[in-house]
Coordinates of C-alpha atoms and ligand atoms in Angstrom, one line a residue:
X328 CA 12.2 11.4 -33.8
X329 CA 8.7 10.3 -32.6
X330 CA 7.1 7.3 -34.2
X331 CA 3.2 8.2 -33.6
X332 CA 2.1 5.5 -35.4
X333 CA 4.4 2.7 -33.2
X334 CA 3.7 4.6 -30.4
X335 CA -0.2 4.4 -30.8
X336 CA 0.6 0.4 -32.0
X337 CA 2.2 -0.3 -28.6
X338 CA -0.7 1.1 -26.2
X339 CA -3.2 -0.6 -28.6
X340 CA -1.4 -4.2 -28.1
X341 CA -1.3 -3.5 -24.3
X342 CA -4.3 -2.4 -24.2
X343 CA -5.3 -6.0 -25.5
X344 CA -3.1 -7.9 -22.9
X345 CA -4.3 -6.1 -20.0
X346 CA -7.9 -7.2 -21.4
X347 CA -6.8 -10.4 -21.2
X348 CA -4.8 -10.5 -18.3
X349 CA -7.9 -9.3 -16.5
X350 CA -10.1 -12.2 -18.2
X351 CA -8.0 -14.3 -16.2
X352 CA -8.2 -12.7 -13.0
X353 CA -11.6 -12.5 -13.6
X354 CA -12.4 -8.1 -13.8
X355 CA -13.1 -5.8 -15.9
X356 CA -10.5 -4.3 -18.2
X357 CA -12.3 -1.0 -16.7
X358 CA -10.8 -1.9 -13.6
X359 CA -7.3 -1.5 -14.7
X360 CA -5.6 1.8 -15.5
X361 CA -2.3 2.1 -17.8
X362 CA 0.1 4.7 -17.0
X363 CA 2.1 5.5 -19.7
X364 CA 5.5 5.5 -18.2
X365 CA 6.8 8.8 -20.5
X366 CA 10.1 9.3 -18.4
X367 CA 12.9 10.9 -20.2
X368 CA 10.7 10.8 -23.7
X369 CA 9.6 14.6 -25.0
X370 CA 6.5 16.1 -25.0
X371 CA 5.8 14.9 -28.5
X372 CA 6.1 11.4 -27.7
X373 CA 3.4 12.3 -25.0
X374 CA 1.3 13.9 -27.6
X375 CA 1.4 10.9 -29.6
X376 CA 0.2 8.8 -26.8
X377 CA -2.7 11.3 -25.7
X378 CA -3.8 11.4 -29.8
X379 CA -4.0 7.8 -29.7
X380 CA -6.6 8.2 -26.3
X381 CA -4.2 7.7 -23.7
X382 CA -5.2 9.6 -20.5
X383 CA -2.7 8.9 -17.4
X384 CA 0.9 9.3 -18.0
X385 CA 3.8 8.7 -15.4
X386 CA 6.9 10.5 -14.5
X387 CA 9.7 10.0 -12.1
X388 CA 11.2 13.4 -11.2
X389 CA 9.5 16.3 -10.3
X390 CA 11.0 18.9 -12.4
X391 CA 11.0 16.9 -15.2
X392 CA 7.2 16.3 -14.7
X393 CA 6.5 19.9 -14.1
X394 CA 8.2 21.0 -17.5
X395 CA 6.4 18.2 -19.6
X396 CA 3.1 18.9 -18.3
X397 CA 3.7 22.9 -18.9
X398 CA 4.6 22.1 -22.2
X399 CA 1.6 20.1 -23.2
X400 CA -0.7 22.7 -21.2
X401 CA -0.3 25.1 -23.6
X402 CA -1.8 22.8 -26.2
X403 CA -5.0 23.4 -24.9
X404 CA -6.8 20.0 -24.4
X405 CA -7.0 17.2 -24.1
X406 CA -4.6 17.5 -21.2
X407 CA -3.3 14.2 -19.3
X408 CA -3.3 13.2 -15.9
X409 CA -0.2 13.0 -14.4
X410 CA 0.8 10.3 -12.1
X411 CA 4.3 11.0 -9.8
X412 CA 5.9 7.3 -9.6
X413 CA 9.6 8.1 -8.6
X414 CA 10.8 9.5 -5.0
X415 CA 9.7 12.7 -3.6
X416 CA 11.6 14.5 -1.6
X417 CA 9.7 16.2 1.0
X418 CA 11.2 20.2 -0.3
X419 CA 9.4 19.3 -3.5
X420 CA 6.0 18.4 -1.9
X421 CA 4.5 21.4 -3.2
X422 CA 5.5 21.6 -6.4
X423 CA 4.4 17.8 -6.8
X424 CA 0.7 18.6 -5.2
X425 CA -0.1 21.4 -7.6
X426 CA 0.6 19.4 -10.6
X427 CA 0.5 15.6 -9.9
X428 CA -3.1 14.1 -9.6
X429 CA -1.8 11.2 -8.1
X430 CA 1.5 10.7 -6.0
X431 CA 2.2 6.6 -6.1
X432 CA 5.7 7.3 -3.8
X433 CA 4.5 8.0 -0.4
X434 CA 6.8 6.9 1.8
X435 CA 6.6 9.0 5.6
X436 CA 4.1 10.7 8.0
X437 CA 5.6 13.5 7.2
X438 CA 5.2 13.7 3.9
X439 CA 1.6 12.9 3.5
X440 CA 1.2 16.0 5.8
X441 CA 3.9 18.2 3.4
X442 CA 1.9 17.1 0.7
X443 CA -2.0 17.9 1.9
X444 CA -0.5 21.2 3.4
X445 CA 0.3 22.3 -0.3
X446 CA -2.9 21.0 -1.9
X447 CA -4.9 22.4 0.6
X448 CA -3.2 25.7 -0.4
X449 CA -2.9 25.1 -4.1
X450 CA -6.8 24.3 -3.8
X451 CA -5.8 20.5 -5.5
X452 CA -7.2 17.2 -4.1
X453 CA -4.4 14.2 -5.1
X454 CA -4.5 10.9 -4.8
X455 CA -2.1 8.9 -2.4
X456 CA -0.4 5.6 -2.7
X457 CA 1.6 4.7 0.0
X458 CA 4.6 3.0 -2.0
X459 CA 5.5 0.0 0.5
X460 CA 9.3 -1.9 0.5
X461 CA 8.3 -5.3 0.6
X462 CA 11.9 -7.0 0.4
X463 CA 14.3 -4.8 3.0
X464 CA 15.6 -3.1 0.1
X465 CA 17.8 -0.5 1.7
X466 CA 18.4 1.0 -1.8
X467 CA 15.4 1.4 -2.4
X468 CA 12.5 3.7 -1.2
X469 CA 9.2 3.1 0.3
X470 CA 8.1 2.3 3.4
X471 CA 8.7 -0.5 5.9
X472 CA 5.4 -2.7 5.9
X473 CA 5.5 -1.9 10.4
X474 CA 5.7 1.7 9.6
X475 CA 2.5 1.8 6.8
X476 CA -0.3 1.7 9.6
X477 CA 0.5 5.2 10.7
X478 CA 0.8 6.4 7.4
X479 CA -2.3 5.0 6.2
X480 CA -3.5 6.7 9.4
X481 CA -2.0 10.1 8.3
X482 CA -3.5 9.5 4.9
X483 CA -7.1 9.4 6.3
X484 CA -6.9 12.8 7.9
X485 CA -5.7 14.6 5.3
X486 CA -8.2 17.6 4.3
X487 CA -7.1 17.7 0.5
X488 CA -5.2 14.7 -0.6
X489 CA -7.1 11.5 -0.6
X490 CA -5.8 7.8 0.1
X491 CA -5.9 5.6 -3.0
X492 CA -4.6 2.7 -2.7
X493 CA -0.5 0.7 -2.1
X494 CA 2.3 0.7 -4.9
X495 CA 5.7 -1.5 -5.2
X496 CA 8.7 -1.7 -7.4
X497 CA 9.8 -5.4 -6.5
X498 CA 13.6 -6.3 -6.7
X499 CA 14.2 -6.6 -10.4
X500 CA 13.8 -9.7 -12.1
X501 CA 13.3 -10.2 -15.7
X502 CA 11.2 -13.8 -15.2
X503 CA 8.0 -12.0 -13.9
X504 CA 7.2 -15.3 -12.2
X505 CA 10.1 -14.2 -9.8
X506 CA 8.4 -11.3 -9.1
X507 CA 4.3 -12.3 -9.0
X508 CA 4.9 -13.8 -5.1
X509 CA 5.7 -9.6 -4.5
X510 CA 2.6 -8.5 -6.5
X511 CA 0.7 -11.2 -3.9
X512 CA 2.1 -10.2 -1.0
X513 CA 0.9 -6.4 -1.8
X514 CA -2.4 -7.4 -1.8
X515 CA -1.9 -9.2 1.1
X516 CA -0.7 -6.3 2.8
X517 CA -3.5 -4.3 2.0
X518 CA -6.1 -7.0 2.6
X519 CA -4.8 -7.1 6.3
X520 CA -5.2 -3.6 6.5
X521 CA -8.8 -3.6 5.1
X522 CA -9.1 -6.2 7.6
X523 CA -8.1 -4.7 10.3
X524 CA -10.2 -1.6 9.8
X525 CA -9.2 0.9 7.1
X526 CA -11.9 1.7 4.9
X527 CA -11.3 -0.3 1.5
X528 CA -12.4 2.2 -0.7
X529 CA -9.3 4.1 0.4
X530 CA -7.1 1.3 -0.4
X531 CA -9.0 0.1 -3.6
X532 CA -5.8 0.4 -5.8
X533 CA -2.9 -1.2 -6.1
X534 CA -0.1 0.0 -8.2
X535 CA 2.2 -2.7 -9.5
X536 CA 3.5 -4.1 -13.0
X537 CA 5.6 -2.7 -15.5
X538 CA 6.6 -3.7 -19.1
X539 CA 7.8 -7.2 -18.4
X540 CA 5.9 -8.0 -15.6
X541 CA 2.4 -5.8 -16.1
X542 CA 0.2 -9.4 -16.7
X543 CA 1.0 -11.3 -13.4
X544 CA 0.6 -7.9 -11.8
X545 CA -3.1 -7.6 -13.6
X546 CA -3.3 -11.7 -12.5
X547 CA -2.4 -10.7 -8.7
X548 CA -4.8 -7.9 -8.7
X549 CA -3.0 -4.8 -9.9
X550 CA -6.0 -1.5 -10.9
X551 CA -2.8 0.5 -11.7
X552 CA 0.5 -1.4 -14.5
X553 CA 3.2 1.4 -14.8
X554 CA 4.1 1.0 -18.7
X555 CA 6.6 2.7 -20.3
X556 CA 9.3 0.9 -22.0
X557 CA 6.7 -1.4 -23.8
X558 CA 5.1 1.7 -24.7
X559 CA 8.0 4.1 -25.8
X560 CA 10.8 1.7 -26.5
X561 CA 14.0 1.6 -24.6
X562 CA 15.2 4.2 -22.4
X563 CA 18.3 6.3 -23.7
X564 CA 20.8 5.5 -21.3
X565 CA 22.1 8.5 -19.0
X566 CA 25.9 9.3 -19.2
X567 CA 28.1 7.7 -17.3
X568 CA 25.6 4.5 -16.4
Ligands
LIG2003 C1 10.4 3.6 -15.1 C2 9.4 3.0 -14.2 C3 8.4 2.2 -14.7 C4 8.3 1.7 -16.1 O1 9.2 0.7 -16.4 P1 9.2 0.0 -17.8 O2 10.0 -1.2 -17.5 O3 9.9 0.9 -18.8 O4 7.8 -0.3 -18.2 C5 7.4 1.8 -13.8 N1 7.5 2.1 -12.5 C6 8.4 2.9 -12.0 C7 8.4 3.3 -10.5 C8 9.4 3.4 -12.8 O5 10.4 4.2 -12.3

């Protein structure tokens, strides 16, 4: 069952916070984009979200992705824009640069190149953000912050693709003032970058914040909060977890 009316509730209430939150931080709430995190919700919770004016919408898994946003084509419009936020492995590079407008989970050299390769092709132009591994996190992926200067260098030669900006998942803590030192240190990184030469409208967003933590991301200078539970409510689990 979809609840439409919760559903258009939730993004309405966030929509307020992220107002606020940027208040604080002193920007406008233009300056903030909220992807709705739609990960394994239907098409029809989707559809509830875009009735209720939400544009940008975020999925984890390719295939997954690709079958939602197939789905929803055949509405007619309005159509979303799709945001890839979860690891891409570099054999799905293609299928990801036809249908993603932006990919948030760049990680190698070699996959900014697999990726502008296939929109080149596929006649697409996506936006990059290289996701960077701030703590070590050997579970996790993204990129080391030493390796990101080449990649940011691969980024700005690409033909199709376009370089957007730097994402993080930070280690998981529910207190988001645990995680808002992580959210700093992004914009740090990409500060020093800027700094040291990059052009800084290639690196004008930053993805970071998620349900619990979206505000002190907004706070630290997030243009990009990654929403979904807040938005859908909670995540069936998957067997066996
Ligand atoms: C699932 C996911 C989110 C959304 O998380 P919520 O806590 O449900 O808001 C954000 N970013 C990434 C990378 C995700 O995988």
């Amino acid at each position: 069952m979809t609840d439409s009316l919760s559903i258009a509730q939730n993004i309405e209430d966030i929509r307020r916070r992220i107002h606020a939150a940027a208040e604080r931080s002193g920007r406008p709430a233009s300056s903030i984009t909220l992807i709705a995190v739609s990960k394994t919700f239907s098409a029809d919770h989707v559809r509830a979200a875009l009735a209720a004016g939400q544009v940008d919408f975020g999925e984890n898994k390719v295939q997954e992705g690709l079958g939602k946003a197939a789905e929803i084509a055949a509405d007619g419009s309005p159509q979303p824009r799709w945001h890839l936020i979860g690891h891409l492995q570099s054999n799905k590079a293609k299928k990801a640069a036809a249908v993603f407008s932006a990919i948030h989970s760049v990680d190698s050299v070699d996959l900014v190149r697999r990726i502008d390769a296939a929109a080149a092709a596929a006649g697409t132009a996506p936006d990059l953000l290289i996701q960077a591994d701030l703590a070590g996190e050997s579970t996790k992926f993204g990129a080391n912050p030493s390796g990101i200067p080449a990649i940011v260098q691969s980024a700005l030669d690409c033909r199709a693709a376009r370089l957007r900006g730097l994402m993080v998942v930070p280690p998981w803590s529910d207190n988001p003032e645990d995680v808002r030192p992580w959210f700093r240190r992004l914009r740090e990184l990409r500060d020093g970058l800027v700094a040291a030469g990059t052009p800084a409208s290639s690196l004008a967003e930053l993805s970071m914040g998620m349900s619990h933590d979206f505000e002190a991301a907004i706070e630290e200078g997030s243009t990009m909060v990654r929403v979904g539970t807040a938005i859908f409510g909670k995540r069936p689990k998957p067997p066996g977890v």
